[in-house]
Coordinates of C-alpha atoms (C1' of nucleotides) in Angstrom, one line a residue:
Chain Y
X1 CA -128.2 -74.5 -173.6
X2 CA -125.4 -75.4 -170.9
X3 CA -126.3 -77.3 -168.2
X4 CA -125.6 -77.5 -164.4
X5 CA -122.2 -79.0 -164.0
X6 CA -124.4 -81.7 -162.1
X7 CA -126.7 -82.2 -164.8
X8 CA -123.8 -82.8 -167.5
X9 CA -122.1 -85.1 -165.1
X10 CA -125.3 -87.0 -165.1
X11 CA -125.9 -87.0 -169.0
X12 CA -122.5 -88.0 -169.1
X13 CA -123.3 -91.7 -166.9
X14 CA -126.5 -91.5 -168.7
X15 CA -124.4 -92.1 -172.2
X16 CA -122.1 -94.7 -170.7
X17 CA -124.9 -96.8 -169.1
X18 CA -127.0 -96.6 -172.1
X19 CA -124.0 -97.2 -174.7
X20 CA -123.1 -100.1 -172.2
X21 CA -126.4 -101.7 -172.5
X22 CA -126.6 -101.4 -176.7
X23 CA -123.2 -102.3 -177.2
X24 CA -123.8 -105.9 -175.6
X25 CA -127.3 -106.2 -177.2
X26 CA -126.2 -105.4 -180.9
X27 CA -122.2 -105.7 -180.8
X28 CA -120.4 -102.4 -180.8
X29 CA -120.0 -102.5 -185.0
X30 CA -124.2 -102.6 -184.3
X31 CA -124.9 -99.5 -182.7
X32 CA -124.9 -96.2 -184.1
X33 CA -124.2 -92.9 -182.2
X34 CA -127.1 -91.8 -182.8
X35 CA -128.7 -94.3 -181.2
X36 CA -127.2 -94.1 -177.9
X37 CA -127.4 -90.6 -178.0
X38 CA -131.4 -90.8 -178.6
X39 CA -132.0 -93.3 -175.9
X40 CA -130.0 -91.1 -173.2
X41 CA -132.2 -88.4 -174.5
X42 CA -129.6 -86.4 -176.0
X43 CA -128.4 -85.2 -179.5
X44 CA -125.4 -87.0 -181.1
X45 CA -123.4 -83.6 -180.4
X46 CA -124.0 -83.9 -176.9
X47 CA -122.2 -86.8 -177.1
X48 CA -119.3 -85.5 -178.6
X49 CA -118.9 -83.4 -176.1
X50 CA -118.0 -85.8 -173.5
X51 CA -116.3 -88.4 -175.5
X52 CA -113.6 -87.6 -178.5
X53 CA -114.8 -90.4 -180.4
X54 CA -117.5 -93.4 -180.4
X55 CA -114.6 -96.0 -179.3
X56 CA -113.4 -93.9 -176.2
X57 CA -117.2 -94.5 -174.8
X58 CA -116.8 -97.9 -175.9
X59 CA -114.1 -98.5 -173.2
X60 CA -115.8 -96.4 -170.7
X61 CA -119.1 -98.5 -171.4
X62 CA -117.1 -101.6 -171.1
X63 CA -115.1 -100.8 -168.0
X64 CA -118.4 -99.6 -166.5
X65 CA -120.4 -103.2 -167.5
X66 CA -117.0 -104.8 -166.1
X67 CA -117.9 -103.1 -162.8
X68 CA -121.3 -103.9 -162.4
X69 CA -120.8 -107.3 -163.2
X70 CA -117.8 -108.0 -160.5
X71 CA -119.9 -106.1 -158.1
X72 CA -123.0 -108.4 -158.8
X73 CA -120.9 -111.0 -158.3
X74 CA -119.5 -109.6 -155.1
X75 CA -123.3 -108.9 -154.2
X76 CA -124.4 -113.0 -154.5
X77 CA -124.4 -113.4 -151.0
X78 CA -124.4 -110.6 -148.1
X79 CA -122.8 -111.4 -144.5
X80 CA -120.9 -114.9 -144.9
X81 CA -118.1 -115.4 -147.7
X82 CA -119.2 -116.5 -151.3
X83 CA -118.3 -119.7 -152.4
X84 CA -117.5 -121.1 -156.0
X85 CA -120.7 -122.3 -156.1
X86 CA -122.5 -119.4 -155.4
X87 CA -120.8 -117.4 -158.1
X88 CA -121.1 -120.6 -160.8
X89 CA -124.7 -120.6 -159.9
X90 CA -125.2 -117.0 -161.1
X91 CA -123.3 -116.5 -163.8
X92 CA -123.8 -120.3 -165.8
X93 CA -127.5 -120.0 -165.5
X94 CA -130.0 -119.6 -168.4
X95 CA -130.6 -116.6 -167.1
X96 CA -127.4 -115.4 -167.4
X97 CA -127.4 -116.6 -171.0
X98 CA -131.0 -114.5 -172.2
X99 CA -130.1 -111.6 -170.0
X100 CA -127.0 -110.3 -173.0
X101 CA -128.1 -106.8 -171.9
X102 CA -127.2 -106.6 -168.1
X103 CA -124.8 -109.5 -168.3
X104 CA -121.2 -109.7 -168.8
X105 CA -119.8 -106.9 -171.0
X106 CA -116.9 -109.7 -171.8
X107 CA -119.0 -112.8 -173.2
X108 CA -121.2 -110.3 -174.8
X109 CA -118.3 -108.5 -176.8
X110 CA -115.4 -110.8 -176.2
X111 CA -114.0 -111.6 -179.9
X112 CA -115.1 -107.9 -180.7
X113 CA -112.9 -106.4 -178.2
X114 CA -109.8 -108.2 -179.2
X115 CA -110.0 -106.3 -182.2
X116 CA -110.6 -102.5 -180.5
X117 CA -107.4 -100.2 -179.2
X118 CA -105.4 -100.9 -176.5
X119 CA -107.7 -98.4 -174.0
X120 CA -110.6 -101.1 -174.8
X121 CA -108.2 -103.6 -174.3
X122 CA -106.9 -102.4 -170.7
X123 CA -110.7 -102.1 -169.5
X124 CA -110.9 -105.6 -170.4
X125 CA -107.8 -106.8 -168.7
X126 CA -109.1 -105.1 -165.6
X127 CA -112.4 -107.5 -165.5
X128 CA -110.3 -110.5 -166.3
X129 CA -108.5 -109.8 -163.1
X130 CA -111.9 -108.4 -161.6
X131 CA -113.4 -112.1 -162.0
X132 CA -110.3 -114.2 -161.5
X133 CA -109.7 -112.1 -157.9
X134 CA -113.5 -113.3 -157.0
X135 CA -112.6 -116.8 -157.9
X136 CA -109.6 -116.9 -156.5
X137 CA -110.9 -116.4 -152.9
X138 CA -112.6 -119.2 -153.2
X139 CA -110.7 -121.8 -154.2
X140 CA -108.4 -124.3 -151.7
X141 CA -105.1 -126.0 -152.8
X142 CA -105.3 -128.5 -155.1
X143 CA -103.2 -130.2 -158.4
X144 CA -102.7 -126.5 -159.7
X145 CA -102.4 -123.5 -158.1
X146 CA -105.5 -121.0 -157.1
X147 CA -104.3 -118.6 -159.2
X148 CA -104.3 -120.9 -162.8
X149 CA -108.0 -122.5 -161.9
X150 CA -108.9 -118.7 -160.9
X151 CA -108.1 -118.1 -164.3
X152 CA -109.2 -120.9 -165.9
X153 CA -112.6 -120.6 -164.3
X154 CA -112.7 -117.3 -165.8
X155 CA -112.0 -118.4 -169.5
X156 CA -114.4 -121.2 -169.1
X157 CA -117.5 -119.3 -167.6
X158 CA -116.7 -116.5 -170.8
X159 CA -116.5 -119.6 -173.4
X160 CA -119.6 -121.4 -171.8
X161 CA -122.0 -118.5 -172.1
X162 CA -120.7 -117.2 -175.5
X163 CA -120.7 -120.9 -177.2
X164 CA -124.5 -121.3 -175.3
X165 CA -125.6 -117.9 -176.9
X166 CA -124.2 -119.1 -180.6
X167 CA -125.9 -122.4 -180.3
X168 CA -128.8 -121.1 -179.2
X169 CA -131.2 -120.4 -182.2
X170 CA -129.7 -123.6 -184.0
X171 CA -130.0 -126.1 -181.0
X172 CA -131.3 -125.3 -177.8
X173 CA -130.4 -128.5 -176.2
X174 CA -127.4 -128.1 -176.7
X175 CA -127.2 -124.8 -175.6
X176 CA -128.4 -125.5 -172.0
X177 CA -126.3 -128.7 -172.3
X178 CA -122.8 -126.4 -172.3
X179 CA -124.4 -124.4 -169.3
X180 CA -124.7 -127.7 -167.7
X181 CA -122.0 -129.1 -168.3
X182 CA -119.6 -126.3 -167.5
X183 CA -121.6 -126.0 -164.6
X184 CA -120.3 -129.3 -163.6
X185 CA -117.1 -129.5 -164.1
X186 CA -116.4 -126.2 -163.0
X187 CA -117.8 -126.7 -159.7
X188 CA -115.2 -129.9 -158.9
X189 CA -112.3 -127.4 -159.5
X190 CA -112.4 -125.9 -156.3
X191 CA -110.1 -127.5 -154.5
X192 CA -110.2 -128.8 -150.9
X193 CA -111.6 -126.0 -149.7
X194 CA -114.1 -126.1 -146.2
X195 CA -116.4 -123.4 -147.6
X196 CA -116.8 -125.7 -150.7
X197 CA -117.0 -128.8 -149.4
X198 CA -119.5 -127.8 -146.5
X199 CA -121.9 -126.6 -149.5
X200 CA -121.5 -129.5 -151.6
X201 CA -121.5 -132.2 -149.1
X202 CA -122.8 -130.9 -145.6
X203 CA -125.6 -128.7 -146.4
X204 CA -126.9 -131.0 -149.4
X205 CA -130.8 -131.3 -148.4
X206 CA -130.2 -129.1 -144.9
X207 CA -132.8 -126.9 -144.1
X208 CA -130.1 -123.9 -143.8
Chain N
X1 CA -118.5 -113.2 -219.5
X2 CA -119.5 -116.2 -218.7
X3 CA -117.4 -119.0 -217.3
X4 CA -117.3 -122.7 -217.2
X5 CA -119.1 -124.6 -214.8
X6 CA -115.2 -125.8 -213.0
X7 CA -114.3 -121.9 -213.2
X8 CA -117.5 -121.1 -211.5
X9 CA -117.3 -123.6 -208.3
X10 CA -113.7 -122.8 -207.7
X11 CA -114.9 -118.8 -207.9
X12 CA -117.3 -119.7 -205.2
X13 CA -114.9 -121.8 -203.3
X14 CA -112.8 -119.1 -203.4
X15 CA -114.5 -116.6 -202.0
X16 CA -115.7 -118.7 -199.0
X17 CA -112.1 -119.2 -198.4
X18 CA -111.7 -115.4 -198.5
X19 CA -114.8 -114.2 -196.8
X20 CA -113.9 -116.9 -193.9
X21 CA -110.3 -115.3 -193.6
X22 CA -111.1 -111.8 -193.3
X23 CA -114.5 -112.4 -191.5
X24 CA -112.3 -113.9 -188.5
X25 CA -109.3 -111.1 -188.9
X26 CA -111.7 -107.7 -188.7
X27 CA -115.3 -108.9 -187.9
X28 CA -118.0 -110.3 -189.8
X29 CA -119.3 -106.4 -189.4
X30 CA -115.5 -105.4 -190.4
X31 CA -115.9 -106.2 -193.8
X32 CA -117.4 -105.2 -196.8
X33 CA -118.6 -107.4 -199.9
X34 CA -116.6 -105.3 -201.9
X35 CA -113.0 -106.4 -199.9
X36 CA -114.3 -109.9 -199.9
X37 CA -115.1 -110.2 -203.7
X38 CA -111.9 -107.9 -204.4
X39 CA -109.5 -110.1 -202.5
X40 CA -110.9 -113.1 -204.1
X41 CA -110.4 -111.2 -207.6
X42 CA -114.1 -110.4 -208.7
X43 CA -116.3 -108.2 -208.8
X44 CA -119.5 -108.0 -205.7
X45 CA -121.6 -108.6 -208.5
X46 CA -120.5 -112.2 -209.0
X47 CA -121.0 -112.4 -205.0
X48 CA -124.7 -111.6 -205.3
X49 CA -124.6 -114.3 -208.4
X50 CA -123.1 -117.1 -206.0
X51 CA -124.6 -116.1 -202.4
X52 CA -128.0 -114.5 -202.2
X53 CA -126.8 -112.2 -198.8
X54 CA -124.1 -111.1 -197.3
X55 CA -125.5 -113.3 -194.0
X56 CA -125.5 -116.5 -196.2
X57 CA -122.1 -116.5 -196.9
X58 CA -120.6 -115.4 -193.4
X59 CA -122.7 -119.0 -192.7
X60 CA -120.9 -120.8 -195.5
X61 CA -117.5 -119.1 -194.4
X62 CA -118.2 -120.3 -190.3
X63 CA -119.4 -123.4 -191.5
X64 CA -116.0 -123.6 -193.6
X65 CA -113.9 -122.3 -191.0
X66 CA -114.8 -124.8 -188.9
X67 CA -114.3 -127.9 -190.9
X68 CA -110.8 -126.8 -191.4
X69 CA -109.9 -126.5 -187.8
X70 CA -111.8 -129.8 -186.5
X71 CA -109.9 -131.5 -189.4
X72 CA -106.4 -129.8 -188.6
X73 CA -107.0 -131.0 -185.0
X74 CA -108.1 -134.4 -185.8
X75 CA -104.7 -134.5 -188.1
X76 CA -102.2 -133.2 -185.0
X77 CA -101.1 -136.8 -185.0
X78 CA -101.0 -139.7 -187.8
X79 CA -100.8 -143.4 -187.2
X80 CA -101.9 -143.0 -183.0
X81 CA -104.8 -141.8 -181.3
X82 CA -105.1 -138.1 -181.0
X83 CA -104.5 -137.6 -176.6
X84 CA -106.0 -134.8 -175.1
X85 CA -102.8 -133.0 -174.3
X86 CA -102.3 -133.4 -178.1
X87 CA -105.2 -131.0 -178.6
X88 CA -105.2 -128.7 -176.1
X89 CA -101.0 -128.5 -177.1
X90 CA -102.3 -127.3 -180.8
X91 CA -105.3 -125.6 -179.1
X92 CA -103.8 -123.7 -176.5
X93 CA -101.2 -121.9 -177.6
X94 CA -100.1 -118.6 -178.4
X95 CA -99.3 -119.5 -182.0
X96 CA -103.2 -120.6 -182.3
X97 CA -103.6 -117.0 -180.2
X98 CA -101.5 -115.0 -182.6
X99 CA -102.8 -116.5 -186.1
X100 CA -106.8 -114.8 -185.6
X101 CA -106.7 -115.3 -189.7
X102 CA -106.6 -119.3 -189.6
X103 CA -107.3 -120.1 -186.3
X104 CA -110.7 -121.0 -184.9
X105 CA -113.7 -119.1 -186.2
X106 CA -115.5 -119.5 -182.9
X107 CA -113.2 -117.7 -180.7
X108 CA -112.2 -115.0 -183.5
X109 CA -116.0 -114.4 -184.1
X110 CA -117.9 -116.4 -181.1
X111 CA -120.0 -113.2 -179.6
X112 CA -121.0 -111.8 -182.9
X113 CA -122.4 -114.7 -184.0
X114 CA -124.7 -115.1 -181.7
X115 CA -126.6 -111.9 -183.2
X116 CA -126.8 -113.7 -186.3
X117 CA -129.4 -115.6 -187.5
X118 CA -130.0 -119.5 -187.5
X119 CA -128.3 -120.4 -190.7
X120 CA -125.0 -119.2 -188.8
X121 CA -126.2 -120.9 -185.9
X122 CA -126.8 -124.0 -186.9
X123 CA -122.5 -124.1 -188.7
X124 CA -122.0 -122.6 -185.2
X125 CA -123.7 -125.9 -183.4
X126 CA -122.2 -128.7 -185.7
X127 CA -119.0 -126.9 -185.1
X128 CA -118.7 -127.3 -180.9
X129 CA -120.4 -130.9 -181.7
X130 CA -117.1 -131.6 -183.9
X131 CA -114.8 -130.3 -181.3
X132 CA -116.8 -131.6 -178.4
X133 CA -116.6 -135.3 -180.5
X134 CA -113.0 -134.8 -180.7
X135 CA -112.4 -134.5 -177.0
X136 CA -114.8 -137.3 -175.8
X137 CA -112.8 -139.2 -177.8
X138 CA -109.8 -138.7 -175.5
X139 CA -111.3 -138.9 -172.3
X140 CA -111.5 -141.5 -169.6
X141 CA -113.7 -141.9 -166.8
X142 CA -114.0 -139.3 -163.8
X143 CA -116.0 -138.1 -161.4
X144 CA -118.3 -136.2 -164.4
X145 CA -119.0 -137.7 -167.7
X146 CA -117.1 -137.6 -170.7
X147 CA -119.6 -135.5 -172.4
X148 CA -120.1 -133.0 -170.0
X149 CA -116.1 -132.6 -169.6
X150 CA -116.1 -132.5 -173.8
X151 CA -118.5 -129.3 -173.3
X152 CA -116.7 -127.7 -170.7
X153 CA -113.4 -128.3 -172.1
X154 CA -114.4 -127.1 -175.5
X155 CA -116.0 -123.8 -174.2
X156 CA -113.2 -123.4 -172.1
X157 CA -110.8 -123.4 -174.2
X158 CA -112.4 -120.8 -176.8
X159 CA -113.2 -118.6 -173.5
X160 CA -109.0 -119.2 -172.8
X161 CA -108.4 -117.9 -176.7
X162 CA -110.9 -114.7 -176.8
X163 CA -109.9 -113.7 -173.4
X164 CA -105.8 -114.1 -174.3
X165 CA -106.5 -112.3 -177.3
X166 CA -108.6 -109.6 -175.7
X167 CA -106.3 -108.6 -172.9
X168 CA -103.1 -109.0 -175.4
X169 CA -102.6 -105.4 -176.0
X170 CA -102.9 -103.9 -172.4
X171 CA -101.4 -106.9 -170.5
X172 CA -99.4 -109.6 -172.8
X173 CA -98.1 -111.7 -169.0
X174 CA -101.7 -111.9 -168.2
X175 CA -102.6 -112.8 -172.1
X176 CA -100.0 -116.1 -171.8
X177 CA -101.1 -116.6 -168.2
X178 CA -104.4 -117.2 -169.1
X179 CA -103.1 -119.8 -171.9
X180 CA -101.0 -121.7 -169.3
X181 CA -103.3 -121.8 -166.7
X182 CA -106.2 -123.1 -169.0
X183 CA -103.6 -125.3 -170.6
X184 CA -102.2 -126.8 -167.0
X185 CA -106.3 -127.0 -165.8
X186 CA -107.9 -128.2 -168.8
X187 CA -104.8 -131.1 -168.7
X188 CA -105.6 -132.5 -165.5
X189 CA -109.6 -132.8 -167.2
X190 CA -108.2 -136.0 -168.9
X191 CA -109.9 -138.7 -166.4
X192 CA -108.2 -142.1 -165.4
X193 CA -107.8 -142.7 -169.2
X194 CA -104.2 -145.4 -170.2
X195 CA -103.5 -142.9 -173.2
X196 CA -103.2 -139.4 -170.8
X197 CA -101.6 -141.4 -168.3
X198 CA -98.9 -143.0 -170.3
X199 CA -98.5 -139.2 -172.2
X200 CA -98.5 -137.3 -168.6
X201 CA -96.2 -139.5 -166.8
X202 CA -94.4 -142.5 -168.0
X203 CA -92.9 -140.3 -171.2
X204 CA -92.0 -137.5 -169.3
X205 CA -88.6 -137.1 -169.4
X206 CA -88.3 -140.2 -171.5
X207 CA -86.2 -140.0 -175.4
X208 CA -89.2 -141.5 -177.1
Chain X
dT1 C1' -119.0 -133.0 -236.2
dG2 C1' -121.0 -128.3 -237.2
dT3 C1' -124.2 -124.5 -236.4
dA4 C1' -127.7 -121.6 -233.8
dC5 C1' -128.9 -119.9 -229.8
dA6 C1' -130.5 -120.0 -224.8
dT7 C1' -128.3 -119.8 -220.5
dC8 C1' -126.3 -117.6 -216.8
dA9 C1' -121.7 -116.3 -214.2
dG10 C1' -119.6 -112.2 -213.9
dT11 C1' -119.3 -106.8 -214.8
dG12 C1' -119.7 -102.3 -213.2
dA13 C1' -122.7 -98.2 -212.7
dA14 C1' -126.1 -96.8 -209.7
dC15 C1' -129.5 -96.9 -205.6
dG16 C1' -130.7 -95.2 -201.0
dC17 C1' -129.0 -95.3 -196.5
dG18 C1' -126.8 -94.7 -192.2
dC19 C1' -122.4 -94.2 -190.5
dG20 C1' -118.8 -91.2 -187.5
dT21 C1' -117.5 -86.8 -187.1
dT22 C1' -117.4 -81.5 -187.6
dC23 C1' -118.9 -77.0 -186.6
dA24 C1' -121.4 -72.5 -186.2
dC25 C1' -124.6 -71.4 -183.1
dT26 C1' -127.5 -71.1 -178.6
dG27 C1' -128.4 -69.8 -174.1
dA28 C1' -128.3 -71.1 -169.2
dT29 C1' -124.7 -71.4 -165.8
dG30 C1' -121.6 -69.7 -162.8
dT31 C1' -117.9 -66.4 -161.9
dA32 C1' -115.7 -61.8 -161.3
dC33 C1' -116.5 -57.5 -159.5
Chain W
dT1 C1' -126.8 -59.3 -152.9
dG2 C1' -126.9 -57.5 -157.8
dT3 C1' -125.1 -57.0 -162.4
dA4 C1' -122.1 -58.0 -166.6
dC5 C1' -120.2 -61.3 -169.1
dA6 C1' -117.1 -65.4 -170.3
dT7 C1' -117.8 -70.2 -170.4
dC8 C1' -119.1 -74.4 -172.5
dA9 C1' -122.7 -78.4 -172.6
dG10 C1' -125.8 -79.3 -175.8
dT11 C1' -128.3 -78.4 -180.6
dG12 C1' -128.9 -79.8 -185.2
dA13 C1' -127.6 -79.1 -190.1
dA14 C1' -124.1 -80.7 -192.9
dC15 C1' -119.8 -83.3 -194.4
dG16 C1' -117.8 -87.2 -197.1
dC17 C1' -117.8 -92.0 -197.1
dG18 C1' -118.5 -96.8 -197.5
dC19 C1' -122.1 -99.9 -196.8
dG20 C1' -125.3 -103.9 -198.9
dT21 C1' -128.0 -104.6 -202.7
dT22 C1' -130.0 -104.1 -207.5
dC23 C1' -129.9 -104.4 -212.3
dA24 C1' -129.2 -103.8 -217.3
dC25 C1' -125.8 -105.6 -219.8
dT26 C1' -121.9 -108.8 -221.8
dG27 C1' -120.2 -112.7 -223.9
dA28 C1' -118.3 -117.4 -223.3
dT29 C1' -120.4 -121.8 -222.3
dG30 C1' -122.7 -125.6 -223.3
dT31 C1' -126.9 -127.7 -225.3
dA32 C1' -130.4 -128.8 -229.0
dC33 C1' -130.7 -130.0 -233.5

DNA sequence: TGTACATCAGTGAACGCGCGTTCACTGATGTAC
DNA sequence: TGTACATCAGTGAACGCGCGTTCACTGATGTAC
């Protein structure tokens, strides 16, 4: 039963995306191989013969979620720059908080990565650095440098949405209260930057 | 083999304590009943005779976990009041990084918890209230209120902690970078408050 | 205080189950001639 | 272009293993009299 080298290649993306997906919805301890392989469409051998073992996918599905989340980040605004706010906006939302499955890889899996290999581990450093560049660019001078609020931001957005998701069956005021909040705060730390300051002051109630 | 009622409680006790150790140090789905019960020198029969699920005592172990780090932070100082720098000094550190085993049960286990059920949820809730409490407490006023900075702060810094302890292996500079910046960037958070002030500048420098 | 006995915390064998991984096999692909 | 055949992606049965949970049993505790 082989298959066209662009078939494979295709059942091979097919296994990441998938695996990506049921990792962040049940934890990557939650999922079976078998079940990836079944929803890809594909026996658990199949999978075996693109990945040596069940935690090499997991940090190609992670680095893969990593990816699509920078690049919908990137994707918040075509033609003029992003701002902080724009990015803020998307990613401490409510909808960023019910969406575990197409959100980011990182708040999803966060405290169950630290525990993975160091190939899990280097996936995830690359998205830390994915986020904090996107912030970065951003930010204007201020008290501390762009770099440490770049990274700061990054922390805070991960800690918002994973403390919103725990508190969310328990107390769902409070849940939308950390979105809020970090919302907030978050949004002063950008520094005195024009791009910032035109969309929090300028544009406030304009038309465009 | 049955024991008295003092022998009983402490049993129980003791396996919380247990269960709440290795939960944060390999996963709630990293450990079996039988290492818990084992550890804590019984057998998983006198587990299913204290704690009707496995789930129920991960709940008792978060909710456990938690009281023991709000009430080691509310004890970083005797006779003053606790500053903020006080906490995020304990909080932010790579010694709270490095010790997964008796750190914070939020950041060790904060994205698989919320896949568990309410009971967890709810320890998970009164938990970011007792640190959130703790951190209003130190705040003065600003240009956002002292709750919402108690949230963000409190997410941020168990954001800071998973993603230090996720990127550790691949990239240790970025792992303490992240700790520094959230520490310099939570720090300046404080608000026009006597206690920071007096802690951030009058005292720097000084012998007492 | 002393005796009889119900209680129930803890024991340990056993349960069915799903896990990650291996492997002999299949058969279409794609290459060598 | 046509034929022969090596390759190897994918199949599916089988592996040992550890999981959470159940349950008949034990025997010291602690209560009723």
């Amino acid at each position: 039963m082989k298959v066209t080298k662009e078939q494979s290649a295709e059942n091979r993306a097919s296994l990441i995306r998938t695996a990506s997906r049921l990792f962040k919805t049940y934890g990557i301890d939650g999922v079976g191989v078998a079940d990836i392989s079944k929803e890809a469409g594909l026996t658990h051998g199949a999978l075996y013969a693109q990945f040596s073992s069940k935690d090499v996918l997991a940090a190609e599905a992670l680095a893969h979620g990593l990816q699509q989340s920078t690049a919908k980040m990137r994707a918040v605004v075509k033609e003029r720059e992003a701002t902080l706010d724009d990015y803020l906006d998307s990613l401490l939302s409510k909808k960023h908080r019910d969406s575990i499955a197409s959100g980011c890889p990182i708040a999803a899996s966060g405290s169950e990565v630290a525990r993975k290999d160091k190939a899990v581990s280097r996936s995830f450093a690359g998205g830390v650095e994915g986020y904090a560049g996107a912030f970065e660019a951003t930010l204007g001078p201020a008290a501390t440098t762009e770099r440490e609020r770049a990274l700061a931001i990054t922390a805070a957005v991960i800690g918002a949405i994973v403390v919103a998701r725990g508190v969310a069956k328990a107390d769902p005021e409070l849940s939308e209260e950390v979105i809020t909040a970090a919302r907030r705060v978050l949004g002063e730390l950008g520094g005195s930057n024009p791009r910032i300051r035109r969309r929090t002051t300028l544009t406030k109630g304009a038309t465009n």
